[in-house]
Short mmCIF file of C-alpha atoms in Angstrom, two decimals:
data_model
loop_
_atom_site.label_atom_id
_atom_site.label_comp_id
_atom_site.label_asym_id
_atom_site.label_seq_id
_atom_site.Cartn_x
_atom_site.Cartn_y
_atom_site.Cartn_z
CA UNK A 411 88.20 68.95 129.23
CA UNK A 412 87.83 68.41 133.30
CA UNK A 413 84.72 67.40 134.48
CA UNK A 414 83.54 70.40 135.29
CA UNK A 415 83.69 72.51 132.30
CA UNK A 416 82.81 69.12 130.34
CA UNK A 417 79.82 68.99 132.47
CA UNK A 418 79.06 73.11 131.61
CA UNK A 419 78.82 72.49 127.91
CA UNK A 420 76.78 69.69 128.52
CA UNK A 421 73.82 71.48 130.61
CA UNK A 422 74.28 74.63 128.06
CA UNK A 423 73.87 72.09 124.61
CA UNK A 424 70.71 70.31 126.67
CA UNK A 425 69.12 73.93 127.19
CA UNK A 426 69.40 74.97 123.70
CA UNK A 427 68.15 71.15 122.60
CA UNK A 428 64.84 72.40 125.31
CA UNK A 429 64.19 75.42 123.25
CA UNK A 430 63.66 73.02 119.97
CA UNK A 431 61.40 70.67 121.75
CA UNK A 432 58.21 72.69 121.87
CA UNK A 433 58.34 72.86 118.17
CA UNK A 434 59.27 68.98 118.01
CA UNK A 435 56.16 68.08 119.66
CA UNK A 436 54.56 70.35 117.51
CA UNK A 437 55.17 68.92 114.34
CA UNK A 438 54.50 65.33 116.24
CA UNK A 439 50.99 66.30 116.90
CA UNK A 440 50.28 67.99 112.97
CA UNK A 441 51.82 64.95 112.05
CA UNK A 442 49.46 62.80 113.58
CA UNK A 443 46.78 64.71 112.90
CA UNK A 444 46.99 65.10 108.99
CA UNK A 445 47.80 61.16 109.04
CA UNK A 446 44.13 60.73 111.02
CA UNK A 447 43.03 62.70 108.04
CA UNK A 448 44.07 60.67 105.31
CA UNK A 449 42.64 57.79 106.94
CA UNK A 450 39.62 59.03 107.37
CA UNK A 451 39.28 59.74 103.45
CA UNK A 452 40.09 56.00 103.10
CA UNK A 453 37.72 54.67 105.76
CA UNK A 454 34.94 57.06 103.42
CA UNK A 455 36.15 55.90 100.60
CA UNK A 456 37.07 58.94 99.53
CA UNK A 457 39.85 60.60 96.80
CA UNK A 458 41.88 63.05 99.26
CA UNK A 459 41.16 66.88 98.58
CA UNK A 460 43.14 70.18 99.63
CA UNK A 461 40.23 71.65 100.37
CA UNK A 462 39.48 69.05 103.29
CA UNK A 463 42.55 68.93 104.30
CA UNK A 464 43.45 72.96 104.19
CA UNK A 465 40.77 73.57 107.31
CA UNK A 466 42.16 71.19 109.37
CA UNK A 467 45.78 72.39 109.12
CA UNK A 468 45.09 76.16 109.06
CA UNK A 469 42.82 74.87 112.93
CA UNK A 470 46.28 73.24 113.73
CA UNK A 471 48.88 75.97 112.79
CA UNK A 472 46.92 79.19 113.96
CA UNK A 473 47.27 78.39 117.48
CA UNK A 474 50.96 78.35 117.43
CA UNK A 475 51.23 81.52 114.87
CA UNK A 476 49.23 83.35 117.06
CA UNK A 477 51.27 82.76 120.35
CA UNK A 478 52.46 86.58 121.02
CA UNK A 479 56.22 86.66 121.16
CA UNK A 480 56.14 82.70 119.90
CA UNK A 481 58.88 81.50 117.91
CA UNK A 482 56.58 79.65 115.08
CA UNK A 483 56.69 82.09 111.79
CA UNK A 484 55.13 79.61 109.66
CA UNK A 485 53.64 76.28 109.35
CA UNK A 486 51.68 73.89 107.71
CA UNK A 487 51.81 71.21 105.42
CA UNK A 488 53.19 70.08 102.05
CA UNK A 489 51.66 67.60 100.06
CA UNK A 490 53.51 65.10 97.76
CA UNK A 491 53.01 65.78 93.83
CA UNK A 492 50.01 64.43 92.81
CA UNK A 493 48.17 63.24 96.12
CA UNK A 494 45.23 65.76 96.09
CA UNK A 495 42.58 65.34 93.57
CA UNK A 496 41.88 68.89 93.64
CA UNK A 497 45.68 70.14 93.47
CA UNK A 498 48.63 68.42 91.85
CA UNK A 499 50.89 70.49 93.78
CA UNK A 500 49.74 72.12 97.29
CA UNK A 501 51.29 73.58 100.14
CA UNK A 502 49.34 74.82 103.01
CA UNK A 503 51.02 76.70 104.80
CA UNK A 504 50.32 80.11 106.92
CA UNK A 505 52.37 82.80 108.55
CA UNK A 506 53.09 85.10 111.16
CA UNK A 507 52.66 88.99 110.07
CA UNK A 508 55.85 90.63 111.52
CA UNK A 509 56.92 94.18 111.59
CA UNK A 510 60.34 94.77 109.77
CA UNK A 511 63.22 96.01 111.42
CA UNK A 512 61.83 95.54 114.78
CA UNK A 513 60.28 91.83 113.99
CA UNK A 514 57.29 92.85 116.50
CA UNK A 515 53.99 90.89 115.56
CA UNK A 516 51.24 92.86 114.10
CA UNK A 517 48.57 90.49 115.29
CA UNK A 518 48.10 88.63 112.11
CA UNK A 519 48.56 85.48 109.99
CA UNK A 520 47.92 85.06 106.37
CA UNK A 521 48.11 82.28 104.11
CA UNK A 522 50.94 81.90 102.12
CA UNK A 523 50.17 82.75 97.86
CA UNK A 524 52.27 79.77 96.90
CA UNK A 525 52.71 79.41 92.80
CA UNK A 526 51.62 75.78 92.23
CA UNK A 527 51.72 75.66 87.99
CA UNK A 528 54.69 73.95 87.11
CA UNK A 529 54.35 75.95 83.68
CA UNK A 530 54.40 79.57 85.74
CA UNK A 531 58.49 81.42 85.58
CA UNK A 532 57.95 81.83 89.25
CA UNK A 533 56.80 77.95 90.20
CA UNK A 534 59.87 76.26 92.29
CA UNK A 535 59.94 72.34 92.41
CA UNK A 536 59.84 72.41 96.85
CA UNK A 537 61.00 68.23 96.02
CA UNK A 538 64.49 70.07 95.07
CA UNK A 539 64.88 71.40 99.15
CA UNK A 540 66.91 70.32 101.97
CA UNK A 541 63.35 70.50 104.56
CA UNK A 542 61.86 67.92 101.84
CA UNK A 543 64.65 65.83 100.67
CA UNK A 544 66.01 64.53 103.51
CA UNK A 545 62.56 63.55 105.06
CA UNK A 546 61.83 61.74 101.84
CA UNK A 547 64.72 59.76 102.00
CA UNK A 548 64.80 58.98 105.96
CA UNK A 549 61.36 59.06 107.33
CA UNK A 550 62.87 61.02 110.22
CA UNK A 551 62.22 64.71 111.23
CA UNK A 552 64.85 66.84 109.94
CA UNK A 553 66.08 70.59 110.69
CA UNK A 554 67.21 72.92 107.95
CA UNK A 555 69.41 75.87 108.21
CA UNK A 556 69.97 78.43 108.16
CA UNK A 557 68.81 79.42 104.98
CA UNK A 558 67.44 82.40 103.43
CA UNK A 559 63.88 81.20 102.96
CA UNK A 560 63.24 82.70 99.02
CA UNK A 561 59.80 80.66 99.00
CA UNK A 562 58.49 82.63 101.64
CA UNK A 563 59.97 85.22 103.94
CA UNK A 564 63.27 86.47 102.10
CA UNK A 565 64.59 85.46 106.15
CA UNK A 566 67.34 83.98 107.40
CA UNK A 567 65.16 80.85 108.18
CA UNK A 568 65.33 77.50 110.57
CA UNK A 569 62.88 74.71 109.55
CA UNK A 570 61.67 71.79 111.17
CA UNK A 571 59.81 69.07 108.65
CA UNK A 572 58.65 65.38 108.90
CA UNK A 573 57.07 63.44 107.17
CA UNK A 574 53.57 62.14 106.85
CA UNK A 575 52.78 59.05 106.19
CA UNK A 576 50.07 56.64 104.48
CA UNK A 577 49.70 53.52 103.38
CA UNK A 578 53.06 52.87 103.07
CA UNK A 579 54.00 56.23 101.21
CA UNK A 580 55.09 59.65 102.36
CA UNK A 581 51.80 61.61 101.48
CA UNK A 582 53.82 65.08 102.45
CA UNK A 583 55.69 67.31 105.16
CA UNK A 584 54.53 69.44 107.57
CA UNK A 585 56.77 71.37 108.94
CA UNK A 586 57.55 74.92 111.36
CA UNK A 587 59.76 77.82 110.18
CA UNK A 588 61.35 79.78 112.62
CA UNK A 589 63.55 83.12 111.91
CA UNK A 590 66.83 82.97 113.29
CA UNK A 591 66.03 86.74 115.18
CA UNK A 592 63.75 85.10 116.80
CA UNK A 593 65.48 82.12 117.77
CA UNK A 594 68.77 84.41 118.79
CA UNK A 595 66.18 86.73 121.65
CA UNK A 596 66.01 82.69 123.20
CA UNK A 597 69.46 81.52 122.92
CA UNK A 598 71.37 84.56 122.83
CA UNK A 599 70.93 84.49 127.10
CA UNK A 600 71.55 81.08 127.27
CA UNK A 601 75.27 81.14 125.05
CA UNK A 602 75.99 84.34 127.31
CA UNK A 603 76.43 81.87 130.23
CA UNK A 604 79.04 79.82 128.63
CA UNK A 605 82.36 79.48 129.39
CA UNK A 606 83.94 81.65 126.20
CA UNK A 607 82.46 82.95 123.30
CA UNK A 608 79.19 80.37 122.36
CA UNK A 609 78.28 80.01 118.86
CA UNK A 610 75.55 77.30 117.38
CA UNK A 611 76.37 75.77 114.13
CA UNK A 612 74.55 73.42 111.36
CA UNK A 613 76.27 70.29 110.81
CA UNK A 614 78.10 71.69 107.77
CA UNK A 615 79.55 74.37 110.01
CA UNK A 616 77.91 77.42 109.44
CA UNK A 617 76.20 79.72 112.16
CA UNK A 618 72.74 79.60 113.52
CA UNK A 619 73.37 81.92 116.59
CA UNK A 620 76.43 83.33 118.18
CA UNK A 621 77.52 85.12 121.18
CA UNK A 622 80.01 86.83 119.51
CA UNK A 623 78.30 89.51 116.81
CA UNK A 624 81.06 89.38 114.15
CA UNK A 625 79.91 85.91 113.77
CA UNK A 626 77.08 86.45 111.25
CA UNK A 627 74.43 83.73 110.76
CA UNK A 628 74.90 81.87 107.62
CA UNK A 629 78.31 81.97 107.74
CA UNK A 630 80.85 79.63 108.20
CA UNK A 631 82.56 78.91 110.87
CA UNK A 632 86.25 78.24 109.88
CA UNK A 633 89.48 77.03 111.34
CA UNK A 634 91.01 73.52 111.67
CA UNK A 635 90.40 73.48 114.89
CA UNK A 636 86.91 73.98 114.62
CA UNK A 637 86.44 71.86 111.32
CA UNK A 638 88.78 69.00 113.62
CA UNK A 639 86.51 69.02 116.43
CA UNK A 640 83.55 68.96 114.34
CA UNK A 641 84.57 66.04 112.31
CA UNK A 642 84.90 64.23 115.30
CA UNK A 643 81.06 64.76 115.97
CA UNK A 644 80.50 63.78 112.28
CA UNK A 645 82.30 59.97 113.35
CA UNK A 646 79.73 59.43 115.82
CA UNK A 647 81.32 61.50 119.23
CA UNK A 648 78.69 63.26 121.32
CA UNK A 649 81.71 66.14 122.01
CA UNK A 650 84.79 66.76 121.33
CA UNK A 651 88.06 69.09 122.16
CA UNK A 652 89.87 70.80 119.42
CA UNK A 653 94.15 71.52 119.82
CA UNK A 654 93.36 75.31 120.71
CA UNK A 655 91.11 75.90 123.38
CA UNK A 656 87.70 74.88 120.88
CA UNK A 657 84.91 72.49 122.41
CA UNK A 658 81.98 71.28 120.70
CA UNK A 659 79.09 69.42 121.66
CA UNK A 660 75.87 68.09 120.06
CA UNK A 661 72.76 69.92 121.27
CA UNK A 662 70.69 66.52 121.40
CA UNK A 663 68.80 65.25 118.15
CA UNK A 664 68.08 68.89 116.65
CA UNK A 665 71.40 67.82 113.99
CA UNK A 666 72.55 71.87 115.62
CA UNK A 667 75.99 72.10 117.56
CA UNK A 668 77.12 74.29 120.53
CA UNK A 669 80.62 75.36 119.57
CA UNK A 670 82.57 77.07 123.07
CA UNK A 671 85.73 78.51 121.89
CA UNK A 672 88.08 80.18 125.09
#
């Protein structure tokens, strides 16, 4: 790659990293926030409840649900198994109403009806999913996707989770969904200004976002050049230059990856 075009990709991968940082320092805050909480219900002495909690959360999310035209679709928080006195298994977690075909907002945010008895056909173990697993296991903020999100939109889904913190155990996630058509009206402009056809990929390979339409999100993106260049990234490279004409580049710490293709 020559300088310039090296130093293209660069500024494009940086400007889709900017669109995820809103919602980083989103999750920072929550984070903080629910950790204050739980201290507070040890500094009273006090066996931590849902419905304590819930209030404060729902007074965090709304804000960012309610942005018109925002990219948030849902938030809140996840608790580990068997930290709330008053619910063995809680999530707390509220989302944007959205028109269908359109994906307009109609104004309004509801809470999602999660099933929390294990014993219930429709109960799903959430310790079993990518946006809570890898949190567990690294105390670091992790993005998922995409995925269709079964628990609760049926949408081709991004999610952004970390993990909360207290006295020296993760006491839950919260987290931000985000659908991919929304996250495609922001980017979509942005991979229009690269130099070839853009495309943003998982780490795995498959599409978030592409300039070209045939490339549908969720699926992967396949070719040895690409695959090459992207095992490159995986061995600790910022970016990389496939055989035939295929650049990639990491957009930042969101674990996404511009892929520029001539």
């Amino acid at each position: 790659m020559t300088g310039t075009v090296a130093e293209h990709d660069a500024r494009i991968a940086e400007r889709i990293e900017g669109t995820f940082a809103p919602l980083f320092a989103l999750v920072e805050d929550w984070r903080t926030a629910v950790q204050d909480q739980f201290g507070a219900f040890s500094a009273q002495g006090a066996a931590p409840t849902a419905a304590v909690l819930d209030p404060v959360m729902e007074a965090l999310a709304r804000p960012a649900l309610e942005a018109p035209g925002g990219l948030v679709t849902g938030s809140g928080f996840v608790a580990t198994p068997g930290v709330f006195a008053d619910a063995p298994w809680h999530l707390a977690w509220w989302l944007r109403e959205i028109h269908g075909l359109d994906r307009g907002d109609r104004g309004g945010v509801r809470r999602l009806e999660a099933v929390n008895d294990p014993e219930s056909d429709q109960f799903r173990d959430y310790r079993q999913l990518e946006w809570w697993k890898v949190p567990e296991r690294t105390g670091e903020r992790h993005v998922t996707g995409p995925y269709v999100d079964y628990l609760c939109t049926d949408d081709y889904t991004v999610t952004v989770t970390t993990p909360v913190a207290h006295e020296g155990r993760m006491v839950g996630v919260v987290g931000i969904d985000v659908h991919v058509s929304r996250l495609e009206r922001v980017v979509l402009p942005i991979l229009r200004e690269a130099e070839g056809t853009g495309t943003i990929v998982n780490a795995a390979g498959r599409v978030v976002a592409s300039s070209d339409s045939h490339r549908v999100t969720g699926s992967l993106l396949r070719g040895e050049d690409v695959q090459g260049a992207l095992a490159a990234l995986r061995e600790g490279a910022g970016s990389a230059a496939g055989t035939e004409g295929t650049r990639v580049s990491r957009c930042g710490d969101t674990a996404l990856v511009l892929v520029l293709q001539t």
